[in-house]
mmCIF file of C-alpha atoms in Angstrom:
data_model
loop_
_atom_site.group_PDB
_atom_site.id
_atom_site.type_symbol
_atom_site.label_atom_id
_atom_site.label_comp_id
_atom_site.label_asym_id
_atom_site.label_seq_id
_atom_site.Cartn_x
_atom_site.Cartn_y
_atom_site.Cartn_z
ATOM 1 C CA MET A 1 -3.575 -15.878 23.298
ATOM 2 C CA LYS A 2 -1.130 -13.081 23.893
ATOM 3 C CA ILE A 3 -1.630 -10.660 21.005
ATOM 4 C CA LEU A 4 0.434 -7.626 20.046
ATOM 5 C CA ILE A 5 -1.364 -4.972 17.991
ATOM 6 C CA ILE A 6 0.733 -2.260 16.369
ATOM 7 C CA GLY A 7 -1.490 0.741 15.693
ATOM 8 C CA THR A 8 -4.585 0.877 17.902
ATOM 9 C CA THR A 9 -5.576 4.538 17.649
ATOM 10 C CA GLY A 10 -7.033 4.455 14.144
ATOM 11 C CA ALA A 11 -10.519 3.492 13.006
ATOM 12 C CA ILE A 12 -9.644 -0.142 12.322
ATOM 13 C CA GLY A 13 -7.009 -0.789 14.982
ATOM 14 C CA SER A 14 -9.189 0.491 17.803
ATOM 15 C CA LYS A 15 -12.074 -1.808 16.822
ATOM 16 C CA VAL A 16 -9.810 -4.824 16.398
ATOM 17 C CA LYS A 17 -8.290 -4.214 19.819
ATOM 18 C CA GLU A 18 -11.735 -3.922 21.386
ATOM 19 C CA ALA A 19 -12.902 -7.209 19.846
ATOM 20 C CA LEU A 20 -9.809 -9.214 20.772
ATOM 21 C CA SER A 21 -9.485 -7.798 24.287
ATOM 22 C CA ALA A 22 -12.710 -9.533 25.235
ATOM 23 C CA LYS A 23 -11.081 -12.954 24.776
ATOM 24 C CA HIS A 24 -7.307 -12.518 24.801
ATOM 25 C CA GLU A 25 -4.453 -10.644 26.430
ATOM 26 C CA VAL A 26 -3.822 -7.675 24.133
ATOM 27 C CA ILE A 27 -0.738 -5.472 24.167
ATOM 28 C CA SER A 28 -0.864 -2.263 22.128
ATOM 29 C CA ALA A 29 2.129 -0.651 20.461
ATOM 30 C CA GLY A 30 2.480 2.645 18.655
ATOM 31 C CA ARG A 31 4.900 5.366 17.751
ATOM 32 C CA SER A 32 3.786 7.621 20.604
ATOM 33 C CA SER A 33 0.953 5.705 22.264
ATOM 34 C CA GLY A 34 0.097 2.259 23.540
ATOM 35 C CA ASP A 35 1.573 -0.048 26.160
ATOM 36 C CA ILE A 36 4.940 0.009 24.389
ATOM 37 C CA GLN A 37 6.438 2.315 21.769
ATOM 38 C CA VAL A 38 7.780 1.234 18.395
ATOM 39 C CA ASP A 39 8.988 3.043 15.294
ATOM 40 C CA LEU A 40 8.148 0.904 12.260
ATOM 41 C CA THR A 41 10.762 2.720 10.191
ATOM 42 C CA ASP A 42 13.512 1.478 12.532
ATOM 43 C CA ALA A 43 14.421 -2.224 12.565
ATOM 44 C CA ALA A 44 16.204 -1.850 15.898
ATOM 45 C CA SER A 45 13.040 -0.414 17.436
ATOM 46 C CA ILE A 46 11.028 -3.378 16.158
ATOM 47 C CA GLU A 47 13.550 -5.807 17.639
ATOM 48 C CA ASN A 48 13.413 -3.987 20.982
ATOM 49 C CA MET A 49 9.622 -4.267 20.906
ATOM 50 C CA TYR A 50 9.818 -8.032 20.585
ATOM 51 C CA ARG A 51 12.494 -8.339 23.246
ATOM 52 C CA SER A 52 10.344 -6.390 25.692
ATOM 53 C CA THR A 53 7.224 -8.518 25.056
ATOM 54 C CA PRO A 54 8.226 -12.212 25.082
ATOM 55 C CA GLY A 55 5.746 -15.032 24.532
ATOM 56 C CA ILE A 56 3.682 -13.437 21.774
ATOM 57 C CA ASP A 57 1.210 -15.670 19.905
ATOM 58 C CA ALA A 58 -0.008 -13.202 17.289
ATOM 59 C CA VAL A 59 0.999 -9.837 15.852
ATOM 60 C CA ILE A 60 -1.361 -7.501 14.020
ATOM 61 C CA VAL A 61 -0.227 -4.372 12.202
ATOM 62 C CA THR A 62 -2.811 -1.691 11.449
ATOM 63 C CA ALA A 63 -0.315 1.186 11.452
ATOM 64 C CA GLY A 64 1.429 2.898 8.564
ATOM 65 C CA SER A 65 0.243 5.066 5.698
ATOM 66 C CA SER A 66 1.440 5.875 2.210
ATOM 67 C CA GLY A 67 0.064 9.369 1.592
ATOM 68 C CA MET A 68 -1.754 10.979 -1.322
ATOM 69 C CA GLU A 69 0.011 12.996 -4.024
ATOM 70 C CA ASN A 70 -0.592 14.078 -7.596
ATOM 71 C CA PHE A 71 1.070 11.603 -9.949
ATOM 72 C CA GLN A 72 2.823 14.362 -11.890
ATOM 73 C CA THR A 73 4.730 15.467 -8.791
ATOM 74 C CA LEU A 74 5.244 12.006 -7.285
ATOM 75 C CA SER A 75 8.913 11.211 -6.781
ATOM 76 C CA GLU A 76 11.211 8.700 -5.154
ATOM 77 C CA LYS A 77 11.606 11.070 -2.218
ATOM 78 C CA SER A 78 7.871 11.357 -1.620
ATOM 79 C CA LEU A 79 7.378 7.599 -1.982
ATOM 80 C CA LEU A 80 9.982 6.714 0.630
ATOM 81 C CA PRO A 81 7.994 7.531 3.814
ATOM 82 C CA GLY A 82 5.210 5.107 2.872
ATOM 83 C CA ILE A 83 7.672 2.470 1.728
ATOM 84 C CA GLN A 84 9.662 2.752 4.957
ATOM 85 C CA SER A 85 6.651 2.623 7.279
ATOM 86 C CA LYS A 86 3.756 0.669 5.765
ATOM 87 C CA LEU A 87 5.850 -1.615 3.533
ATOM 88 C CA LEU A 88 9.294 -2.175 5.045
ATOM 89 C CA GLY A 89 7.928 -1.674 8.548
ATOM 90 C CA GLN A 90 5.479 -4.537 8.117
ATOM 91 C CA VAL A 91 8.094 -6.650 6.330
ATOM 92 C CA ASN A 92 10.457 -6.202 9.276
ATOM 93 C CA VAL A 93 7.702 -7.074 11.736
ATOM 94 C CA VAL A 94 7.646 -10.492 10.062
ATOM 95 C CA LEU A 95 11.360 -10.925 9.310
ATOM 96 C CA ILE A 96 12.371 -10.038 12.859
ATOM 97 C CA GLY A 97 9.284 -11.429 14.542
ATOM 98 C CA GLN A 98 9.685 -14.928 13.106
ATOM 99 C CA HIS A 99 12.486 -15.425 15.616
ATOM 100 C CA TYR A 100 10.379 -14.287 18.588
ATOM 101 C CA LEU A 101 6.809 -15.511 18.107
ATOM 102 C CA ASN A 102 5.648 -18.671 19.813
ATOM 103 C CA GLU A 103 5.435 -21.753 17.606
ATOM 104 C CA GLY A 104 2.193 -21.748 15.649
ATOM 105 C CA GLY A 105 1.908 -17.972 15.970
ATOM 106 C CA SER A 106 0.605 -15.620 13.303
ATOM 107 C CA PHE A 107 1.258 -12.286 11.652
ATOM 108 C CA THR A 108 -1.596 -10.207 10.259
ATOM 109 C CA LEU A 109 -0.509 -7.332 8.036
ATOM 110 C CA THR A 110 -2.652 -4.609 6.475
ATOM 111 C CA SER A 111 -2.581 -3.694 2.795
ATOM 112 C CA GLY A 112 -5.601 -2.048 1.177
ATOM 113 C CA ILE A 113 -8.065 -1.852 -1.668
ATOM 114 C CA LEU A 114 -5.689 0.374 -3.651
ATOM 115 C CA ALA A 115 -3.682 -2.728 -4.561
ATOM 116 C CA ASP A 116 -6.655 -3.769 -6.703
ATOM 117 C CA GLU A 117 -8.585 -0.580 -7.449
ATOM 118 C CA PRO A 118 -6.797 2.684 -8.251
ATOM 119 C CA ALA A 119 -7.885 6.104 -7.090
ATOM 120 C CA ARG A 120 -6.733 9.562 -8.102
ATOM 121 C CA ASP A 121 -3.502 10.696 -6.407
ATOM 122 C CA ALA A 122 -3.116 7.280 -4.755
ATOM 123 C CA ALA A 123 -0.393 5.588 -6.813
ATOM 124 C CA ALA A 124 1.820 5.464 -3.723
ATOM 125 C CA GLY A 125 -0.856 3.551 -1.845
ATOM 126 C CA SER A 126 -1.300 1.144 -4.749
ATOM 127 C CA LEU A 127 2.452 0.495 -4.853
ATOM 128 C CA VAL A 128 2.751 -0.163 -1.124
ATOM 129 C CA SER A 129 -0.413 -2.240 -0.711
ATOM 130 C CA GLY A 130 0.403 -4.361 -3.742
ATOM 131 C CA ALA A 131 3.883 -5.042 -2.372
ATOM 132 C CA VAL A 132 2.504 -5.993 1.057
ATOM 133 C CA ASN A 133 0.180 -8.498 -0.624
ATOM 134 C CA SER A 134 2.974 -10.037 -2.680
ATOM 135 C CA PHE A 135 5.280 -10.279 0.337
ATOM 136 C CA THR A 136 2.547 -12.016 2.345
ATOM 137 C CA ILE A 137 1.976 -14.685 -0.288
ATOM 138 C CA ALA A 138 5.709 -15.391 -0.589
ATOM 139 C CA ALA A 139 6.505 -15.262 3.127
ATOM 140 C CA ALA A 140 3.819 -17.833 3.925
ATOM 141 C CA THR A 141 5.695 -20.431 1.871
ATOM 142 C CA GLU A 142 8.926 -20.029 3.839
ATOM 143 C CA LEU A 143 8.001 -19.370 7.460
ATOM 144 C CA LYS A 144 9.037 -22.165 9.844
ATOM 145 C CA ARG A 145 7.648 -23.482 13.156
ATOM 146 C CA ASN A 146 4.056 -23.483 11.825
ATOM 147 C CA LEU A 147 4.001 -19.682 11.780
ATOM 148 C CA ARG A 148 1.283 -18.127 9.628
ATOM 149 C CA VAL A 149 1.022 -14.793 7.821
ATOM 150 C CA ASN A 150 -1.951 -13.102 6.147
ATOM 151 C CA ALA A 151 -2.794 -9.617 4.961
ATOM 152 C CA VAL A 152 -6.142 -7.927 5.426
ATOM 153 C CA SER A 153 -7.013 -5.639 2.531
ATOM 154 C CA PRO A 154 -9.572 -3.130 3.832
ATOM 155 C CA GLY A 155 -11.795 -1.052 1.641
ATOM 156 C CA LEU A 156 -13.145 2.309 2.776
ATOM 157 C CA ALA A 157 -13.741 1.820 6.501
ATOM 158 C CA ALA A 158 -17.176 3.075 7.498
ATOM 159 C CA ASP A 159 -15.808 4.959 10.499
ATOM 160 C CA SER A 160 -13.446 6.878 8.190
ATOM 161 C CA ALA A 161 -15.890 7.487 5.358
ATOM 162 C CA ASP A 162 -17.089 10.918 6.475
ATOM 163 C CA ALA A 163 -13.518 12.228 6.556
ATOM 164 C CA ILE A 164 -12.028 10.688 3.412
ATOM 165 C CA ALA A 165 -14.830 9.420 1.154
ATOM 166 C CA HIS A 166 -14.354 12.455 -1.109
ATOM 167 C CA LEU A 167 -10.915 11.086 -2.015
ATOM 168 C CA PHE A 168 -12.412 7.774 -3.151
ATOM 169 C CA PRO A 169 -15.546 8.514 -5.224
ATOM 170 C CA GLY A 170 -17.701 5.467 -5.816
ATOM 171 C CA PHE A 171 -16.000 3.325 -3.168
ATOM 172 C CA ASN A 172 -18.512 1.635 -0.876
ATOM 173 C CA PRO A 173 -18.031 2.109 2.882
ATOM 174 C CA VAL A 174 -17.307 -1.202 4.595
ATOM 175 C CA PRO A 175 -19.077 -1.966 7.887
ATOM 176 C CA MET A 176 -16.578 -2.029 10.732
ATOM 177 C CA GLN A 177 -17.677 -5.473 11.931
ATOM 178 C CA LYS A 178 -16.816 -6.968 8.534
ATOM 179 C CA LEU A 179 -13.327 -5.484 8.800
ATOM 180 C CA VAL A 180 -12.881 -6.712 12.354
ATOM 181 C CA ASN A 181 -13.986 -10.199 11.323
ATOM 182 C CA ALA A 182 -11.222 -10.327 8.711
ATOM 183 C CA TYR A 183 -8.614 -9.813 11.427
ATOM 184 C CA LEU A 184 -10.307 -12.393 13.655
ATOM 185 C CA LYS A 185 -10.217 -14.883 10.776
ATOM 186 C CA SER A 186 -6.498 -14.349 10.368
ATOM 187 C CA VAL A 187 -5.630 -14.462 14.072
ATOM 188 C CA GLU A 188 -8.034 -17.079 15.415
ATOM 189 C CA GLY A 189 -8.403 -19.154 12.256
ATOM 190 C CA VAL A 190 -6.064 -21.444 10.338
ATOM 191 C CA VAL A 191 -5.448 -19.731 6.997
ATOM 192 C CA THR A 192 -2.034 -18.567 5.825
ATOM 193 C CA GLY A 193 -0.723 -16.799 2.747
ATOM 194 C CA GLN A 194 -4.145 -15.235 2.206
ATOM 195 C CA ILE A 195 -5.100 -11.735 1.135
ATOM 196 C CA ILE A 196 -8.359 -11.277 3.014
ATOM 197 C CA ARG A 197 -10.147 -8.672 0.935
ATOM 198 C CA VAL A 198 -12.960 -6.707 2.601
ATOM 199 C CA HIS A 199 -13.797 -4.144 -0.031
ATOM 200 C CA GLU A 200 -17.546 -3.646 0.362
#
């Protein structure tokens, strides 16, 4: 398969790229790195990405973040960056990409454990991840040409635990291979409309 991965510099994206590169042609995309550049907050940039990489069989998004902020100071303005990148960015990857992917292709989005389990100062992440999950379930019912869409919901990635575990007390680190397998299931498998939760 010809697979496009958006976001390959992070803990999860780098491992997913490594695993898929052994069997498939992988093209990496990022805001300032990768084989091609894309700004997930800009629909025109996403469309240009697809136009420059024809014949794609699968798209994976592991980019985008929603930030951490005290609930008492959280505002529409501070929510917008996460909504524009991790939510609307991934939504546009599907809405625009449905017209470019090969028949039978797949989209794999990334949400997160915060959709199901809250953490302090993480309401923005809960909002965005929950919305990504809901969009995935709905989109799967309307995609044409046998296109599939799933969302992987990672827990606390083991490779990130040392840096951010203090923000998520009591959350169990998830082995990286379990996270990678979730993306493989979505890309190489047959499921659609699934939230593939890998929380511990």
